[in-house]
C-alpha positions as CSV (number, residue, x, y, z in Angstrom):
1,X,2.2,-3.8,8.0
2,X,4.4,-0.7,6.7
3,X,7.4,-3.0,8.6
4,X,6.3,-6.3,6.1
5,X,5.7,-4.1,3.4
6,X,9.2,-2.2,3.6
7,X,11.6,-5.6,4.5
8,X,9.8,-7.1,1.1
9,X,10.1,-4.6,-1.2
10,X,14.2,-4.1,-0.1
11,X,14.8,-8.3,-0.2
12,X,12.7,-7.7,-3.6
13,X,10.0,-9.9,-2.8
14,X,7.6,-7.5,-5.1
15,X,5.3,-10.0,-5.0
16,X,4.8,-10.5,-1.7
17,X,4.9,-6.5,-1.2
18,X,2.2,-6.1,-3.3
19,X,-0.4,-8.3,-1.7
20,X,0.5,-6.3,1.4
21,X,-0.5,-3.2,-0.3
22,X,-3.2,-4.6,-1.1
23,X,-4.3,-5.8,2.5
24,X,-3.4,-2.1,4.2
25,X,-5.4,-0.7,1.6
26,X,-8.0,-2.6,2.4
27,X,-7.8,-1.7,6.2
28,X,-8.4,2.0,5.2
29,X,-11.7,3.8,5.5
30,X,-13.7,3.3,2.1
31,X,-12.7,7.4,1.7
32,X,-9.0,7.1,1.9
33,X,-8.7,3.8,-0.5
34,X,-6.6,3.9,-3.5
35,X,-8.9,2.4,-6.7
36,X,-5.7,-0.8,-7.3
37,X,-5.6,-2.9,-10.1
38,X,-4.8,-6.8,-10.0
39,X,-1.7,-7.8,-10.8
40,X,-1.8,-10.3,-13.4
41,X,1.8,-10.8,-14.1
42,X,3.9,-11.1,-11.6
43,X,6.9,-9.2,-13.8
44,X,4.8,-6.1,-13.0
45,X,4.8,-6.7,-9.7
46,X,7.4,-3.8,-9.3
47,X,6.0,-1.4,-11.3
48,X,2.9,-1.5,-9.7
49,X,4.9,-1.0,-5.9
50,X,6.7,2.0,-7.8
51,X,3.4,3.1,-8.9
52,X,1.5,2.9,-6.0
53,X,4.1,2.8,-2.5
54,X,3.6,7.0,-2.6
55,X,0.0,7.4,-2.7
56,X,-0.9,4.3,-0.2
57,X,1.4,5.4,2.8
58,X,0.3,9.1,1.9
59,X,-3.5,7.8,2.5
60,X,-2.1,6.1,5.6
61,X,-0.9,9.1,7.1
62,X,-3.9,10.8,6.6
63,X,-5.4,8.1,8.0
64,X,-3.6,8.6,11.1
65,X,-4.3,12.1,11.4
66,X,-8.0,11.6,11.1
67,X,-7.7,9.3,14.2
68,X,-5.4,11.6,16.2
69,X,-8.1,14.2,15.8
70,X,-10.9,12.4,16.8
């Protein structure tokens, strides 16, 4: 998903890169899951990637370590 994610948000398909932060999210353990707001305006689509890209692939690779540990 972080392939999909990254090939959207560099053709600019914001849109698109945004429902897949919104589906990897939602694979995450109810601990690790950012709190995202809707998008209603797809002009804000890439302010809310800017906004949120850090902290979801941060979560993810705590994610990962949990696993690794386990």
């Amino acid at each position: 998903m972080i392939l999909a994610f990254d090939s959207a948000n560099n053709l600019g398909q914001y849109i698109a890169a945004g429902k897949i932060l919104f589906q990897m999210n939602e694979e995450l353990p109810d601990d690790l899951q950012l709190s995202l707001e809707e998008i209603d305006d797809p002009s804000n689509a890439k302010s809310f990637i800017i906004n949120n890209e850090s902290a979801l692939k941060y979560a993810i690779r705590e994610y990962r370590e949990r696993l690794m540990l386990s």
